[in-house]
Amino acid sequence: MPQFAFAGRSNVGKSSLINAILGRKIAYVSKSPGKTILINFYKVNDVFFIVDLPGYGYAKRSKSLRQKWRYIIENYLKNANLLYHVFVLVDSRHLPMESDLMFIDWLKFYDKDFSVVFTKTDKSTQKSISDGLKCLKDKYGDINYFLTSSTKKKGINKLCDFIVNKATL
Ligand SMILES: Nc1nc2c(ncn2[C@@H]2O[C@H](COP(=O)(O)OP(=O)(O)O)[C@@H](O)[C@H]2O)c(=O)[nH]1
Ligand SMILES: [Mg+2]
């Protein structure tokens, strides 16, 4: 079955977004970020998998944990032939960070299709969103992107439609 992966810095709102997409509280919304480095797979209607990649860029994490993270993610990206698309979550209140750009560079290296998902737009401004978008476009050219708020349930349907379309193509 096709897989759709979600990645982003710890605390970016990944678990909340996955829960909003699934319409259920399955992914663990944490108070202390950066603890898990497991890849979670959620099967949706026997049609596709939502893949929850462990959060990156958590500064307080030890070096050995960061190395484990890298090993797990790179192995997954290298071997996941059924990975149709990767959603890279970026907090819409801030500019994309070095770790976001590094992750996108990896996706390009492994030749994976991706979209950027700006999260927490309910707490953001038009200016910071367009600044973030400009930063990404300057580096990667035209990119596919989504604007979402899990709390306000904004942009979730569009994202779901995109996934279902690709999954059933
Ligand atoms: N305002 C706002 N807060 C959010 C949104 N999504 C997540 N959060 C909050 O951001 C924090 C981290 O969320 P979580 O989903 O656990 O992020 P993860 O570490 O990337 O999985 C939590 O306190 C959430 O309540 C959103 O769309 N809007
Ligand atoms: Mg999480």
Short mmCIF file of N, CA and C and ligand atoms in Angstrom, two decimals:
data_model
loop_
_atom_site.label_atom_id
_atom_site.label_comp_id
_atom_site.label_asym_id
_atom_site.label_seq_id
_atom_site.Cartn_x
_atom_site.Cartn_y
_atom_site.Cartn_z
N MET A 1 0.84 -1.21 0.00
CA MET A 1 0.00 0.00 0.00
C MET A 1 0.87 1.25 0.00
N PRO A 2 0.40 2.28 -0.71
CA PRO A 2 1.17 3.53 -0.72
C PRO A 2 1.34 4.13 0.67
N GLN A 3 2.46 4.78 0.84
CA GLN A 3 2.74 5.41 2.13
C GLN A 3 2.89 6.92 1.96
N PHE A 4 2.40 7.66 2.94
CA PHE A 4 2.51 9.11 2.98
C PHE A 4 3.13 9.49 4.30
N ALA A 5 4.32 10.06 4.25
CA ALA A 5 5.05 10.31 5.48
C ALA A 5 4.94 11.76 5.92
N PHE A 6 4.97 11.95 7.22
CA PHE A 6 4.94 13.28 7.82
C PHE A 6 6.19 13.48 8.66
N ALA A 7 6.87 14.60 8.41
CA ALA A 7 8.11 14.87 9.12
C ALA A 7 8.17 16.33 9.51
N GLY A 8 8.99 16.63 10.48
CA GLY A 8 9.17 18.02 10.88
C GLY A 8 9.89 18.10 12.21
N ARG A 9 10.26 19.31 12.57
CA ARG A 9 10.92 19.51 13.86
C ARG A 9 9.97 19.11 14.98
N SER A 10 10.54 18.65 16.08
CA SER A 10 9.74 18.32 17.24
C SER A 10 8.91 19.52 17.65
N ASN A 11 7.66 19.27 17.98
CA ASN A 11 6.76 20.33 18.45
C ASN A 11 6.13 21.16 17.33
N VAL A 12 6.38 20.79 16.08
CA VAL A 12 5.85 21.57 14.94
C VAL A 12 4.34 21.39 14.79
N GLY A 13 3.81 20.32 15.44
CA GLY A 13 2.37 20.04 15.35
C GLY A 13 2.05 18.83 14.49
N LYS A 14 3.02 17.92 14.39
CA LYS A 14 2.88 16.75 13.52
C LYS A 14 1.81 15.78 14.04
N SER A 15 1.88 15.44 15.31
CA SER A 15 0.90 14.51 15.87
C SER A 15 -0.51 15.10 15.80
N SER A 16 -0.63 16.37 16.09
CA SER A 16 -1.94 17.03 16.02
C SER A 16 -2.50 16.98 14.60
N LEU A 17 -1.63 17.21 13.61
CA LEU A 17 -2.07 17.19 12.22
C LEU A 17 -2.49 15.77 11.81
N ILE A 18 -1.73 14.79 12.20
CA ILE A 18 -2.07 13.40 11.87
C ILE A 18 -3.40 13.03 12.51
N ASN A 19 -3.60 13.43 13.74
CA ASN A 19 -4.89 13.17 14.40
C ASN A 19 -6.03 13.86 13.66
N ALA A 20 -5.79 15.08 13.21
CA ALA A 20 -6.83 15.82 12.48
C ALA A 20 -7.15 15.12 11.16
N ILE A 21 -6.13 14.60 10.50
CA ILE A 21 -6.34 13.89 9.24
C ILE A 21 -7.10 12.59 9.47
N LEU A 22 -6.71 11.87 10.51
CA LEU A 22 -7.35 10.58 10.79
C LEU A 22 -8.71 10.76 11.44
N GLY A 23 -8.97 11.98 11.93
CA GLY A 23 -10.23 12.23 12.62
C GLY A 23 -10.33 11.51 13.95
N ARG A 24 -9.18 11.09 14.47
CA ARG A 24 -9.13 10.38 15.74
C ARG A 24 -7.87 10.78 16.49
N LYS A 25 -7.89 10.63 17.80
CA LYS A 25 -6.70 10.95 18.59
C LYS A 25 -5.85 9.69 18.74
N ILE A 26 -5.07 9.41 17.72
CA ILE A 26 -4.24 8.21 17.75
C ILE A 26 -2.78 8.55 18.01
N ALA A 27 -2.29 9.53 17.27
CA ALA A 27 -0.90 9.96 17.46
C ALA A 27 -0.79 10.68 18.80
N TYR A 28 0.29 10.47 19.47
CA TYR A 28 0.49 11.00 20.80
C TYR A 28 0.93 12.46 20.75
N VAL A 29 0.11 13.35 21.27
CA VAL A 29 0.46 14.77 21.34
C VAL A 29 1.23 15.00 22.64
N SER A 30 2.50 15.34 22.49
CA SER A 30 3.37 15.34 23.67
C SER A 30 3.54 16.71 24.29
N LYS A 31 3.82 16.71 25.58
CA LYS A 31 4.15 17.95 26.27
C LYS A 31 5.66 18.14 26.29
N SER A 32 6.40 17.04 26.30
CA SER A 32 7.86 17.14 26.24
C SER A 32 8.35 16.53 24.94
N PRO A 33 8.71 17.40 23.98
CA PRO A 33 9.00 16.94 22.63
C PRO A 33 10.33 16.19 22.51
N GLY A 34 10.46 15.46 21.42
CA GLY A 34 11.74 14.90 21.05
C GLY A 34 12.11 13.61 21.75
N LYS A 35 11.13 12.91 22.31
CA LYS A 35 11.46 11.72 23.10
C LYS A 35 11.46 10.45 22.25
N THR A 36 10.59 10.38 21.26
CA THR A 36 10.48 9.12 20.53
C THR A 36 11.22 9.17 19.20
N ILE A 37 11.88 8.08 18.86
CA ILE A 37 12.52 8.02 17.54
C ILE A 37 12.01 6.78 16.79
N LEU A 38 10.77 6.41 17.07
CA LEU A 38 10.16 5.30 16.35
C LEU A 38 9.38 5.83 15.16
N ILE A 39 9.26 4.99 14.12
CA ILE A 39 8.39 5.33 12.99
C ILE A 39 7.06 4.63 13.22
N ASN A 40 5.99 5.40 13.28
CA ASN A 40 4.66 4.81 13.46
C ASN A 40 3.91 4.77 12.14
N PHE A 41 3.25 3.64 11.89
CA PHE A 41 2.45 3.48 10.67
C PHE A 41 0.98 3.38 11.04
N TYR A 42 0.15 4.20 10.40
CA TYR A 42 -1.29 4.14 10.62
C TYR A 42 -1.95 3.73 9.31
N LYS A 43 -2.60 2.57 9.34
CA LYS A 43 -3.27 2.08 8.13
C LYS A 43 -4.63 2.76 8.00
N VAL A 44 -4.93 3.32 6.83
CA VAL A 44 -6.19 4.02 6.61
C VAL A 44 -7.04 3.28 5.57
N ASN A 45 -8.16 2.75 6.02
CA ASN A 45 -9.13 2.07 5.14
C ASN A 45 -8.52 1.02 4.21
N ASP A 46 -7.47 0.34 4.63
CA ASP A 46 -6.81 -0.64 3.76
C ASP A 46 -6.41 -0.07 2.41
N VAL A 47 -6.21 1.25 2.36
CA VAL A 47 -5.87 1.90 1.08
C VAL A 47 -4.44 2.49 1.11
N PHE A 48 -4.09 3.10 2.22
CA PHE A 48 -2.74 3.67 2.32
C PHE A 48 -2.29 3.74 3.78
N PHE A 49 -1.01 4.04 3.95
CA PHE A 49 -0.45 4.23 5.28
C PHE A 49 -0.08 5.70 5.50
N ILE A 50 -0.40 6.20 6.68
CA ILE A 50 0.15 7.47 7.14
C ILE A 50 1.39 7.10 7.97
N VAL A 51 2.52 7.66 7.63
CA VAL A 51 3.76 7.31 8.32
C VAL A 51 4.23 8.51 9.15
N ASP A 52 4.33 8.28 10.43
CA ASP A 52 4.71 9.33 11.38
C ASP A 52 6.21 9.20 11.66
N LEU A 53 7.00 10.06 11.01
CA LEU A 53 8.46 10.00 11.20
C LEU A 53 8.84 10.74 12.48
N PRO A 54 9.85 10.26 13.17
CA PRO A 54 10.26 10.93 14.42
C PRO A 54 10.73 12.36 14.18
N GLY A 55 10.38 13.25 15.07
CA GLY A 55 10.71 14.67 14.93
C GLY A 55 12.21 14.91 14.94
N TYR A 56 12.64 15.93 14.21
CA TYR A 56 14.07 16.25 14.18
C TYR A 56 14.34 17.62 14.76
N GLY A 57 15.61 17.96 14.84
CA GLY A 57 16.02 19.31 15.24
C GLY A 57 15.75 19.66 16.68
N TYR A 58 15.68 18.62 17.52
CA TYR A 58 15.46 18.92 18.93
C TYR A 58 16.80 19.11 19.62
N ALA A 59 17.07 20.35 20.01
CA ALA A 59 18.41 20.75 20.46
C ALA A 59 18.89 19.98 21.69
N LYS A 60 17.95 19.68 22.59
CA LYS A 60 18.37 19.07 23.86
C LYS A 60 18.68 17.59 23.74
N ARG A 61 18.52 17.05 22.55
CA ARG A 61 18.73 15.62 22.34
C ARG A 61 20.23 15.29 22.32
N SER A 62 20.57 14.14 22.86
CA SER A 62 21.98 13.75 22.90
C SER A 62 22.49 13.39 21.51
N LYS A 63 23.79 13.37 21.36
CA LYS A 63 24.39 13.09 20.07
C LYS A 63 24.06 11.67 19.62
N SER A 64 24.09 10.71 20.56
CA SER A 64 23.82 9.32 20.18
C SER A 64 22.38 9.15 19.72
N LEU A 65 21.47 9.91 20.34
CA LEU A 65 20.07 9.86 19.93
C LEU A 65 19.90 10.46 18.53
N ARG A 66 20.62 11.54 18.28
CA ARG A 66 20.56 12.17 16.96
C ARG A 66 21.10 11.22 15.89
N GLN A 67 22.14 10.47 16.23
CA GLN A 67 22.71 9.51 15.27
C GLN A 67 21.74 8.38 14.98
N LYS A 68 21.05 7.91 16.04
CA LYS A 68 20.04 6.87 15.87
C LYS A 68 18.93 7.37 14.96
N TRP A 69 18.51 8.61 15.21
CA TRP A 69 17.45 9.21 14.41
C TRP A 69 17.85 9.20 12.93
N ARG A 70 19.06 9.66 12.67
CA ARG A 70 19.57 9.75 11.31
C ARG A 70 19.59 8.39 10.63
N TYR A 71 20.04 7.39 11.40
CA TYR A 71 20.13 6.02 10.89
C TYR A 71 18.73 5.50 10.52
N ILE A 72 17.79 5.71 11.42
CA ILE A 72 16.42 5.22 11.20
C ILE A 72 15.78 5.90 9.99
N ILE A 73 15.87 7.21 9.93
CA ILE A 73 15.25 7.97 8.84
C ILE A 73 15.91 7.65 7.49
N GLU A 74 17.23 7.63 7.47
CA GLU A 74 17.90 7.40 6.19
C GLU A 74 17.60 6.01 5.66
N ASN A 75 17.58 5.02 6.56
CA ASN A 75 17.23 3.66 6.16
C ASN A 75 15.83 3.61 5.59
N TYR A 76 14.93 4.31 6.26
CA TYR A 76 13.54 4.32 5.78
C TYR A 76 13.47 4.95 4.39
N LEU A 77 14.04 6.13 4.24
CA LEU A 77 13.96 6.84 2.96
C LEU A 77 14.61 6.05 1.83
N LYS A 78 15.71 5.39 2.15
CA LYS A 78 16.44 4.60 1.17
C LYS A 78 15.61 3.43 0.67
N ASN A 79 14.87 2.79 1.57
CA ASN A 79 14.23 1.51 1.26
C ASN A 79 12.73 1.57 1.00
N ALA A 80 12.10 2.72 1.31
CA ALA A 80 10.64 2.79 1.20
C ALA A 80 10.23 3.01 -0.25
N ASN A 81 10.06 1.91 -0.99
CA ASN A 81 9.68 2.03 -2.40
C ASN A 81 8.25 2.50 -2.58
N LEU A 82 7.44 2.27 -1.56
CA LEU A 82 6.03 2.65 -1.66
C LEU A 82 5.74 4.00 -1.01
N LEU A 83 6.82 4.72 -0.70
CA LEU A 83 6.65 6.06 -0.16
C LEU A 83 6.29 7.00 -1.31
N TYR A 84 5.01 7.36 -1.41
CA TYR A 84 4.53 8.19 -2.51
C TYR A 84 4.85 9.66 -2.33
N HIS A 85 4.80 10.11 -1.08
CA HIS A 85 4.92 11.55 -0.87
C HIS A 85 5.32 11.83 0.58
N VAL A 86 6.12 12.87 0.77
CA VAL A 86 6.52 13.26 2.12
C VAL A 86 6.01 14.68 2.40
N PHE A 87 5.37 14.85 3.53
CA PHE A 87 4.93 16.17 3.96
C PHE A 87 5.91 16.69 5.00
N VAL A 88 6.54 17.81 4.66
CA VAL A 88 7.50 18.42 5.58
C VAL A 88 6.80 19.56 6.30
N LEU A 89 6.61 19.40 7.59
CA LEU A 89 5.88 20.40 8.37
C LEU A 89 6.82 21.51 8.82
N VAL A 90 6.36 22.73 8.62
CA VAL A 90 7.14 23.90 9.05
C VAL A 90 6.20 24.82 9.83
N ASP A 91 6.62 25.27 10.97
CA ASP A 91 5.82 26.18 11.79
C ASP A 91 5.67 27.51 11.05
N SER A 92 4.41 27.88 10.74
CA SER A 92 4.17 29.06 9.90
C SER A 92 4.53 30.37 10.62
N ARG A 93 4.82 30.29 11.92
CA ARG A 93 5.15 31.51 12.66
C ARG A 93 6.62 31.89 12.53
N HIS A 94 7.43 30.90 12.07
CA HIS A 94 8.88 31.15 11.97
C HIS A 94 9.40 30.78 10.58
N LEU A 95 10.55 31.32 10.26
CA LEU A 95 11.21 30.93 9.01
C LEU A 95 11.63 29.46 9.13
N PRO A 96 11.65 28.74 7.99
CA PRO A 96 12.19 27.38 8.02
C PRO A 96 13.59 27.39 8.61
N MET A 97 13.92 26.36 9.37
CA MET A 97 15.23 26.34 10.02
C MET A 97 16.20 25.45 9.26
N GLU A 98 17.45 25.54 9.66
CA GLU A 98 18.52 24.78 9.02
C GLU A 98 18.13 23.29 8.91
N SER A 99 17.57 22.75 10.00
CA SER A 99 17.24 21.31 9.98
C SER A 99 16.12 21.00 8.98
N ASP A 100 15.20 21.95 8.77
CA ASP A 100 14.15 21.75 7.76
C ASP A 100 14.78 21.68 6.37
N LEU A 101 15.68 22.62 6.11
CA LEU A 101 16.31 22.67 4.79
C LEU A 101 17.16 21.43 4.56
N MET A 102 17.82 20.98 5.62
CA MET A 102 18.64 19.77 5.51
C MET A 102 17.77 18.56 5.19
N PHE A 103 16.62 18.51 5.85
CA PHE A 103 15.72 17.38 5.60
C PHE A 103 15.22 17.39 4.15
N ILE A 104 14.86 18.57 3.65
CA ILE A 104 14.40 18.68 2.26
C ILE A 104 15.53 18.30 1.31
N ASP A 105 16.77 18.69 1.65
CA ASP A 105 17.91 18.29 0.82
C ASP A 105 18.01 16.76 0.74
N TRP A 106 17.78 16.11 1.85
CA TRP A 106 17.78 14.64 1.88
C TRP A 106 16.71 14.07 0.96
N LEU A 107 15.52 14.64 1.05
CA LEU A 107 14.42 14.14 0.21
C LEU A 107 14.77 14.27 -1.26
N LYS A 108 15.41 15.39 -1.59
CA LYS A 108 15.83 15.59 -2.98
C LYS A 108 16.88 14.54 -3.35
N PHE A 109 17.82 14.32 -2.44
CA PHE A 109 18.88 13.33 -2.68
C PHE A 109 18.29 11.94 -2.92
N TYR A 110 17.29 11.56 -2.14
CA TYR A 110 16.65 10.25 -2.29
C TYR A 110 15.51 10.28 -3.30
N ASP A 111 15.37 11.43 -3.97
CA ASP A 111 14.41 11.55 -5.06
C ASP A 111 12.97 11.31 -4.62
N LYS A 112 12.59 11.86 -3.48
CA LYS A 112 11.24 11.69 -2.96
C LYS A 112 10.41 12.95 -3.23
N ASP A 113 9.16 12.75 -3.67
CA ASP A 113 8.23 13.87 -3.83
C ASP A 113 7.86 14.43 -2.46
N PHE A 114 7.75 15.73 -2.38
CA PHE A 114 7.38 16.31 -1.09
C PHE A 114 6.54 17.57 -1.25
N SER A 115 5.80 17.89 -0.19
CA SER A 115 5.12 19.17 -0.06
C SER A 115 5.51 19.75 1.29
N VAL A 116 5.45 21.06 1.38
CA VAL A 116 5.66 21.71 2.67
C VAL A 116 4.30 22.02 3.27
N VAL A 117 4.13 21.69 4.53
CA VAL A 117 2.88 21.99 5.23
C VAL A 117 3.18 23.03 6.31
N PHE A 118 2.65 24.23 6.12
CA PHE A 118 2.79 25.26 7.15
C PHE A 118 1.76 24.99 8.24
N THR A 119 2.22 24.83 9.46
CA THR A 119 1.33 24.48 10.58
C THR A 119 1.02 25.71 11.45
N LYS A 120 0.02 25.56 12.29
CA LYS A 120 -0.35 26.56 13.31
C LYS A 120 -0.67 27.92 12.70
N THR A 121 -1.33 27.93 11.54
CA THR A 121 -1.63 29.20 10.88
C THR A 121 -2.60 30.04 11.71
N ASP A 122 -3.32 29.42 12.65
CA ASP A 122 -4.22 30.19 13.53
C ASP A 122 -3.44 31.14 14.44
N LYS A 123 -2.14 30.85 14.62
CA LYS A 123 -1.31 31.69 15.49
C LYS A 123 -0.28 32.49 14.68
N SER A 124 -0.49 32.56 13.36
CA SER A 124 0.53 33.11 12.49
C SER A 124 0.02 34.36 11.78
N THR A 125 0.88 34.99 10.99
CA THR A 125 0.48 36.14 10.19
C THR A 125 0.75 35.85 8.71
N GLN A 126 0.05 36.59 7.85
CA GLN A 126 0.26 36.45 6.41
C GLN A 126 1.73 36.73 6.08
N LYS A 127 2.31 37.70 6.78
CA LYS A 127 3.70 38.11 6.52
C LYS A 127 4.66 36.96 6.82
N SER A 128 4.52 36.33 7.97
CA SER A 128 5.49 35.29 8.30
C SER A 128 5.32 34.07 7.40
N ILE A 129 4.07 33.83 6.95
CA ILE A 129 3.86 32.73 6.01
C ILE A 129 4.54 33.03 4.68
N SER A 130 4.35 34.24 4.17
CA SER A 130 4.95 34.54 2.85
C SER A 130 6.47 34.65 2.96
N ASP A 131 6.99 35.08 4.11
CA ASP A 131 8.45 35.08 4.30
C ASP A 131 9.00 33.65 4.26
N GLY A 132 8.30 32.75 4.94
CA GLY A 132 8.72 31.35 4.96
C GLY A 132 8.68 30.73 3.57
N LEU A 133 7.61 31.06 2.86
CA LEU A 133 7.44 30.54 1.50
C LEU A 133 8.54 31.05 0.58
N LYS A 134 8.86 32.34 0.73
CA LYS A 134 9.89 32.95 -0.10
C LYS A 134 11.24 32.28 0.13
N CYS A 135 11.55 32.04 1.40
CA CYS A 135 12.81 31.37 1.76
C CYS A 135 12.92 30.02 1.05
N LEU A 136 11.81 29.26 1.03
CA LEU A 136 11.83 27.93 0.41
C LEU A 136 11.89 28.03 -1.11
N LYS A 137 11.15 28.99 -1.66
CA LYS A 137 11.13 29.13 -3.13
C LYS A 137 12.48 29.60 -3.65
N ASP A 138 13.15 30.47 -2.88
CA ASP A 138 14.48 30.93 -3.28
C ASP A 138 15.44 29.76 -3.40
N LYS A 139 15.28 28.79 -2.51
CA LYS A 139 16.22 27.66 -2.49
C LYS A 139 15.81 26.52 -3.42
N TYR A 140 14.49 26.25 -3.49
CA TYR A 140 14.05 25.04 -4.20
C TYR A 140 13.19 25.31 -5.43
N GLY A 141 12.95 26.58 -5.74
CA GLY A 141 12.06 26.87 -6.85
C GLY A 141 10.62 26.67 -6.43
N ASP A 142 9.75 26.44 -7.43
CA ASP A 142 8.34 26.29 -7.08
C ASP A 142 8.11 25.02 -6.27
N ILE A 143 7.44 25.15 -5.14
CA ILE A 143 7.17 23.98 -4.32
C ILE A 143 5.67 23.88 -4.06
N ASN A 144 5.22 22.65 -3.85
CA ASN A 144 3.82 22.45 -3.47
C ASN A 144 3.71 22.68 -1.96
N TYR A 145 2.67 23.40 -1.55
CA TYR A 145 2.56 23.65 -0.10
C TYR A 145 1.10 23.71 0.34
N PHE A 146 0.92 23.50 1.64
CA PHE A 146 -0.40 23.57 2.27
C PHE A 146 -0.34 24.49 3.48
N LEU A 147 -1.46 25.17 3.74
CA LEU A 147 -1.59 25.99 4.95
C LEU A 147 -2.57 25.30 5.88
N THR A 148 -2.15 25.00 7.09
CA THR A 148 -3.03 24.23 7.98
C THR A 148 -3.08 24.79 9.40
N SER A 149 -4.20 24.52 10.03
CA SER A 149 -4.33 24.69 11.48
C SER A 149 -5.10 23.49 12.01
N SER A 150 -4.46 22.70 12.83
CA SER A 150 -5.13 21.52 13.39
C SER A 150 -6.17 21.94 14.41
N THR A 151 -5.88 22.98 15.16
CA THR A 151 -6.83 23.45 16.18
C THR A 151 -8.11 23.98 15.55
N LYS A 152 -7.93 24.73 14.45
CA LYS A 152 -9.10 25.32 13.79
C LYS A 152 -9.61 24.46 12.64
N LYS A 153 -8.98 23.29 12.44
CA LYS A 153 -9.35 22.37 11.35
C LYS A 153 -9.34 23.07 9.98
N LYS A 154 -8.30 23.85 9.77
CA LYS A 154 -8.15 24.55 8.49
C LYS A 154 -7.16 23.82 7.59
N GLY A 155 -7.52 23.68 6.34
CA GLY A 155 -6.61 23.08 5.36
C GLY A 155 -6.51 21.57 5.45
N ILE A 156 -7.25 20.97 6.35
CA ILE A 156 -7.16 19.52 6.56
C ILE A 156 -7.81 18.76 5.39
N ASN A 157 -8.98 19.22 4.97
CA ASN A 157 -9.68 18.55 3.87
C ASN A 157 -8.86 18.56 2.58
N LYS A 158 -8.24 19.70 2.31
CA LYS A 158 -7.42 19.82 1.10
C LYS A 158 -6.27 18.80 1.12
N LEU A 159 -5.67 18.69 2.29
CA LEU A 159 -4.56 17.75 2.46
C LEU A 159 -5.04 16.31 2.28
N CYS A 160 -6.20 16.00 2.87
CA CYS A 160 -6.78 14.65 2.74
C CYS A 160 -7.09 14.33 1.29
N ASP A 161 -7.69 15.29 0.59
CA ASP A 161 -8.02 15.08 -0.83
C ASP A 161 -6.76 14.78 -1.64
N PHE A 162 -5.72 15.53 -1.35
CA PHE A 162 -4.45 15.36 -2.05
C PHE A 162 -3.93 13.93 -1.86
N ILE A 163 -3.99 13.45 -0.62
CA ILE A 163 -3.50 12.10 -0.30
C ILE A 163 -4.34 11.04 -0.99
N VAL A 164 -5.67 11.15 -0.85
CA VAL A 164 -6.56 10.15 -1.42
C VAL A 164 -6.40 10.10 -2.94
N ASN A 165 -6.26 11.27 -3.56
CA ASN A 165 -6.03 11.34 -5.00
C ASN A 165 -4.80 10.58 -5.42
N LYS A 166 -3.71 10.83 -4.73
CA LYS A 166 -2.44 10.18 -5.07
C LYS A 166 -2.50 8.68 -4.76
N ALA A 167 -3.17 8.33 -3.67
CA ALA A 167 -3.21 6.93 -3.24
C ALA A 167 -4.00 6.06 -4.20
N THR A 168 -5.02 6.66 -4.83
CA THR A 168 -5.93 5.87 -5.65
C THR A 168 -5.73 6.11 -7.14
N LEU A 169 -4.62 6.77 -7.48
CA LEU A 169 -4.34 7.10 -8.87
C LEU A 169 -4.23 5.86 -9.76
N1 LIG B 1 -2.24 27.05 17.97
C1 LIG B 1 -1.99 25.83 17.51
N2 LIG B 1 -1.29 24.96 18.27
C2 LIG B 1 -1.03 23.72 17.77
C3 LIG B 1 -1.49 23.32 16.48
N3 LIG B 1 -1.07 22.06 16.26
C4 LIG B 1 -0.39 21.67 17.37
N4 LIG B 1 -0.35 22.66 18.29
C5 LIG B 1 0.30 22.60 19.64
O1 LIG B 1 1.70 22.46 19.47
C6 LIG B 1 2.24 21.57 20.45
C7 LIG B 1 2.94 20.40 19.78
O2 LIG B 1 1.99 19.63 19.09
P1 LIG B 1 2.28 18.12 18.64
O3 LIG B 1 1.17 17.75 17.72
O4 LIG B 1 2.53 17.23 19.80
O5 LIG B 1 3.65 18.32 17.83
P2 LIG B 1 4.71 17.23 17.36
O6 LIG B 1 5.80 17.22 18.42
O7 LIG B 1 5.23 17.78 16.08
O8 LIG B 1 4.03 15.91 17.21
C8 LIG B 1 1.06 21.13 21.32
O9 LIG B 1 1.03 21.95 22.46
C9 LIG B 1 -0.15 21.38 20.42
O10 LIG B 1 -1.32 21.62 21.14
C10 LIG B 1 -2.26 24.28 15.69
O11 LIG B 1 -2.70 24.04 14.56
N5 LIG B 1 -2.46 25.51 16.26
MG MG B 2 4.46 14.04 18.00
#
